[in-house]
Amino acid sequence: HAVIVALKALCTQGVIESCGNRSGTYRKIERDFTVQQWWQDAGQPLSLHFPLGIEDLVKVYPGNIILLEGQKSQGKSAFALEFCRMNRKLYTDKARYQNVEMSDSELIERFKYYPETTMSVQDWKDSVDFIKRTGDWWDLIVPNGINVIDYLIEYKEAYMIADFVFKIHQKLKDGLALVVVQRDPYKPYPS
């Protein structure tokens, strides 16, 4: 009973608030914040290049997320790989490519199609770290570099994809993330 009284007092004082669907679940109210010094920024978008010349249609700023969505086998991974190739010199750190399904053999096969003068296998090794990953992608985000998540996957609770994207966004500073989402053609939402 003492705990219930103490929690009610903290709620009354504005220290915590009830949250969630279950009674007895609380969260601390965060009162710390930092005022953005937006007037000190140059206000310039990143100098990105996209397959298909999409850079003529969009502006991407540091800390942004780019969502790429499509059905299976529609070229999403090819787009993501080409995005890495085209922007590999934008940051000093290597791009980080978190990959759900491409095997080493598939990556080698894809890289063989690039002419040596365009992007050699060594260039890929020097420019992009490929990591097999099927969850918790936000734990491996490079805050000040290029991140590719190919692809977000959640079969049981598809609504969680928005939460995954938000967690990725929270890890970014001056970097960016290209997040690939695969859509089931028979569902109105990504899976």
Short mmCIF file of C-alpha atoms in Angstrom, two decimals:
data_model
loop_
_atom_site.label_atom_id
_atom_site.label_comp_id
_atom_site.label_asym_id
_atom_site.label_seq_id
_atom_site.Cartn_x
_atom_site.Cartn_y
_atom_site.Cartn_z
CA HIS A 1 0.00 0.00 0.00
CA ALA A 2 2.91 2.37 0.73
CA VAL A 3 4.18 1.99 -2.84
CA ILE A 4 0.78 2.90 -4.30
CA VAL A 5 0.60 6.01 -2.11
CA ALA A 6 4.15 7.02 -3.09
CA LEU A 7 3.40 6.55 -6.81
CA LYS A 8 0.20 8.61 -6.53
CA ALA A 9 2.19 11.38 -4.80
CA LEU A 10 4.79 11.35 -7.59
CA CYS A 11 1.98 11.59 -10.16
CA THR A 12 0.46 14.55 -8.29
CA GLN A 13 3.88 16.25 -8.19
CA GLY A 14 4.32 15.74 -11.95
CA VAL A 15 7.40 13.53 -11.59
CA ILE A 16 5.82 10.46 -13.23
CA GLU A 17 2.68 9.69 -15.19
CA SER A 18 0.65 6.60 -15.85
CA CYS A 19 1.39 4.98 -19.21
CA GLY A 20 0.67 1.82 -21.14
CA ASN A 21 -2.36 -0.44 -21.03
CA ARG A 22 -1.71 -2.00 -17.64
CA SER A 23 -2.38 -0.39 -14.31
CA GLY A 24 0.73 0.21 -12.23
CA THR A 25 2.84 1.14 -15.25
CA TYR A 26 4.47 4.57 -15.10
CA ARG A 27 7.07 6.60 -16.89
CA LYS A 28 9.27 9.43 -15.64
CA ILE A 29 8.34 12.76 -17.19
CA GLU A 30 11.42 14.08 -18.99
CA ARG A 31 11.92 17.77 -18.43
CA ASP A 32 15.48 18.08 -19.79
CA PHE A 33 15.81 19.61 -23.23
CA THR A 34 18.25 21.43 -25.44
CA VAL A 35 17.14 24.43 -27.48
CA GLN A 36 18.20 23.99 -31.09
CA GLN A 37 20.67 26.62 -32.28
CA TRP A 38 19.21 26.51 -35.79
CA TRP A 39 20.47 29.98 -36.73
CA GLN A 40 24.07 28.76 -36.46
CA ASP A 41 23.61 26.12 -39.17
CA ALA A 42 24.47 26.73 -42.81
CA GLY A 43 21.11 25.25 -43.85
CA GLN A 44 22.56 23.20 -46.67
CA PRO A 45 21.24 19.79 -47.72
CA LEU A 46 23.68 16.93 -48.14
CA SER A 47 25.29 16.62 -51.55
CA LEU A 48 23.84 13.18 -52.25
CA HIS A 49 23.54 11.27 -55.47
CA PHE A 50 20.77 8.77 -56.12
CA PRO A 51 20.11 6.19 -58.77
CA LEU A 52 17.70 7.51 -61.40
CA GLY A 53 18.68 11.15 -60.70
CA ILE A 54 16.31 11.43 -57.73
CA GLU A 55 18.60 14.07 -56.18
CA ASP A 56 16.96 16.58 -58.55
CA LEU A 57 13.64 16.00 -56.78
CA VAL A 58 14.58 15.83 -53.09
CA LYS A 59 16.68 17.49 -50.42
CA VAL A 60 18.16 15.36 -47.66
CA TYR A 61 19.66 16.94 -44.57
CA PRO A 62 21.97 15.53 -41.90
CA GLY A 63 20.04 13.27 -39.55
CA ASN A 64 17.38 12.39 -42.12
CA ILE A 65 16.00 8.97 -42.94
CA ILE A 66 15.22 7.95 -46.50
CA LEU A 67 12.54 5.25 -46.78
CA LEU A 68 12.58 2.95 -49.78
CA GLU A 69 9.60 0.64 -50.00
CA GLY A 70 8.60 -2.01 -52.50
CA GLN A 71 7.56 -5.57 -53.06
CA LYS A 72 9.94 -8.51 -53.26
CA SER A 73 12.38 -8.58 -56.19
CA GLN A 74 11.73 -5.02 -57.39
CA GLY A 75 15.33 -3.76 -57.17
CA LYS A 76 15.40 -2.30 -53.66
CA SER A 77 18.76 -3.87 -52.79
CA ALA A 78 20.22 -2.86 -56.16
CA PHE A 79 19.09 0.72 -55.45
CA ALA A 80 20.60 0.61 -51.94
CA LEU A 81 23.93 -0.77 -53.18
CA GLU A 82 24.12 1.85 -55.92
CA PHE A 83 23.29 4.55 -53.35
CA CYS A 84 26.29 3.38 -51.29
CA ARG A 85 28.55 3.38 -54.33
CA MET A 86 27.49 6.86 -55.43
CA ASN A 87 27.93 8.42 -51.97
CA ARG A 88 30.88 6.48 -50.58
CA LYS A 89 33.07 9.59 -50.29
CA LEU A 90 30.51 11.82 -48.56
CA TYR A 91 31.67 10.87 -45.03
CA THR A 92 35.06 9.82 -43.67
CA ASP A 93 33.67 6.62 -42.09
CA LYS A 94 32.79 3.62 -44.19
CA ALA A 95 29.12 3.17 -44.98
CA ARG A 96 27.43 0.53 -42.84
CA TYR A 97 25.09 -1.80 -44.72
CA GLN A 98 22.94 -3.96 -42.45
CA ASN A 99 21.72 -6.80 -44.58
CA VAL A 100 18.92 -9.25 -43.84
CA GLU A 101 19.12 -11.75 -46.66
CA MET A 102 22.02 -11.31 -49.12
CA SER A 103 24.67 -14.00 -48.69
CA ASP A 104 28.38 -13.44 -49.32
CA SER A 105 27.99 -15.28 -52.63
CA GLU A 106 25.18 -12.98 -53.71
CA LEU A 107 27.18 -9.87 -52.82
CA ILE A 108 30.18 -11.10 -54.82
CA GLU A 109 27.90 -11.89 -57.76
CA ARG A 110 26.37 -8.40 -57.65
CA PHE A 111 29.77 -6.71 -57.43
CA LYS A 112 31.09 -8.60 -60.46
CA TYR A 113 28.65 -6.67 -62.64
CA TYR A 114 30.35 -3.38 -61.82
CA PRO A 115 33.18 -2.53 -64.21
CA GLU A 116 36.55 -2.38 -62.38
CA THR A 117 36.87 1.28 -63.39
CA THR A 118 33.51 2.12 -61.79
CA MET A 119 33.77 0.17 -58.52
CA SER A 120 36.16 -2.70 -57.93
CA VAL A 121 35.69 -5.41 -55.32
CA GLN A 122 38.49 -3.72 -53.36
CA ASP A 123 36.59 -0.41 -53.54
CA TRP A 124 33.58 -2.16 -51.99
CA LYS A 125 35.76 -3.56 -49.21
CA ASP A 126 37.28 -0.12 -48.55
CA SER A 127 33.98 1.80 -48.67
CA VAL A 128 31.22 -0.32 -47.13
CA ASP A 129 30.98 -2.67 -44.15
CA PHE A 130 28.35 -5.35 -44.76
CA ILE A 131 26.76 -6.83 -41.65
CA LYS A 132 24.23 -9.66 -41.46
CA ARG A 133 21.48 -8.38 -39.16
CA THR A 134 17.81 -9.27 -38.70
CA GLY A 135 16.84 -7.04 -35.78
CA ASP A 136 17.83 -4.25 -33.41
CA TRP A 137 19.37 -2.35 -36.33
CA TRP A 138 19.54 0.89 -34.31
CA ASP A 139 22.26 -0.60 -32.11
CA LEU A 140 24.73 -0.49 -35.01
CA ILE A 141 23.94 2.90 -36.51
CA VAL A 142 26.94 5.06 -37.44
CA PRO A 143 25.80 8.46 -36.11
CA ASN A 144 27.91 10.49 -38.57
CA GLY A 145 27.91 8.37 -41.68
CA ILE A 146 25.85 6.49 -44.23
CA ASN A 147 23.68 3.69 -42.90
CA VAL A 148 21.65 1.27 -44.97
CA ILE A 149 19.18 -1.14 -43.44
CA ASP A 150 18.14 -3.64 -46.10
CA TYR A 151 15.49 -4.40 -44.96
CA LEU A 152 13.30 -3.82 -41.92
CA ILE A 153 11.39 -6.96 -41.13
CA GLU A 154 8.56 -7.60 -38.68
CA TYR A 155 6.02 -10.28 -39.47
CA LYS A 156 4.04 -10.51 -36.24
CA GLU A 157 3.46 -6.85 -35.39
CA ALA A 158 3.88 -4.80 -38.57
CA TYR A 159 2.91 -1.59 -36.76
CA MET A 160 6.31 -1.84 -34.98
CA ILE A 161 8.12 -0.75 -38.17
CA ALA A 162 7.37 2.90 -37.34
CA ASP A 163 8.97 2.34 -33.93
CA PHE A 164 12.04 0.76 -35.58
CA VAL A 165 12.43 3.77 -37.89
CA PHE A 166 12.12 6.14 -34.93
CA LYS A 167 14.80 4.25 -32.97
CA ILE A 168 17.12 4.44 -35.99
CA HIS A 169 16.43 8.17 -36.30
CA GLN A 170 17.29 8.75 -32.64
CA LYS A 171 20.81 7.34 -33.21
CA LEU A 172 21.64 9.67 -36.11
CA LYS A 173 23.59 12.90 -35.70
CA ASP A 174 25.07 14.27 -38.94
CA GLY A 175 24.67 10.94 -40.70
CA LEU A 176 21.75 9.53 -42.60
CA ALA A 177 19.97 6.23 -43.03
CA LEU A 178 18.48 4.62 -46.11
CA VAL A 179 15.88 2.23 -44.72
CA VAL A 180 14.45 -0.39 -47.03
CA VAL A 181 11.00 -1.77 -46.22
CA GLN A 182 9.54 -4.79 -47.98
CA ARG A 183 5.82 -4.75 -48.71
CA ASP A 184 3.55 -7.75 -49.02
CA PRO A 185 1.40 -7.05 -52.11
CA TYR A 186 -1.64 -8.48 -50.31
CA LYS A 187 -1.45 -6.24 -47.24
CA PRO A 188 -2.07 -2.49 -46.92
CA TYR A 189 1.04 -2.03 -44.75
CA PRO A 190 4.72 -3.03 -44.92
CA SER A 191 5.78 -6.29 -43.29
#
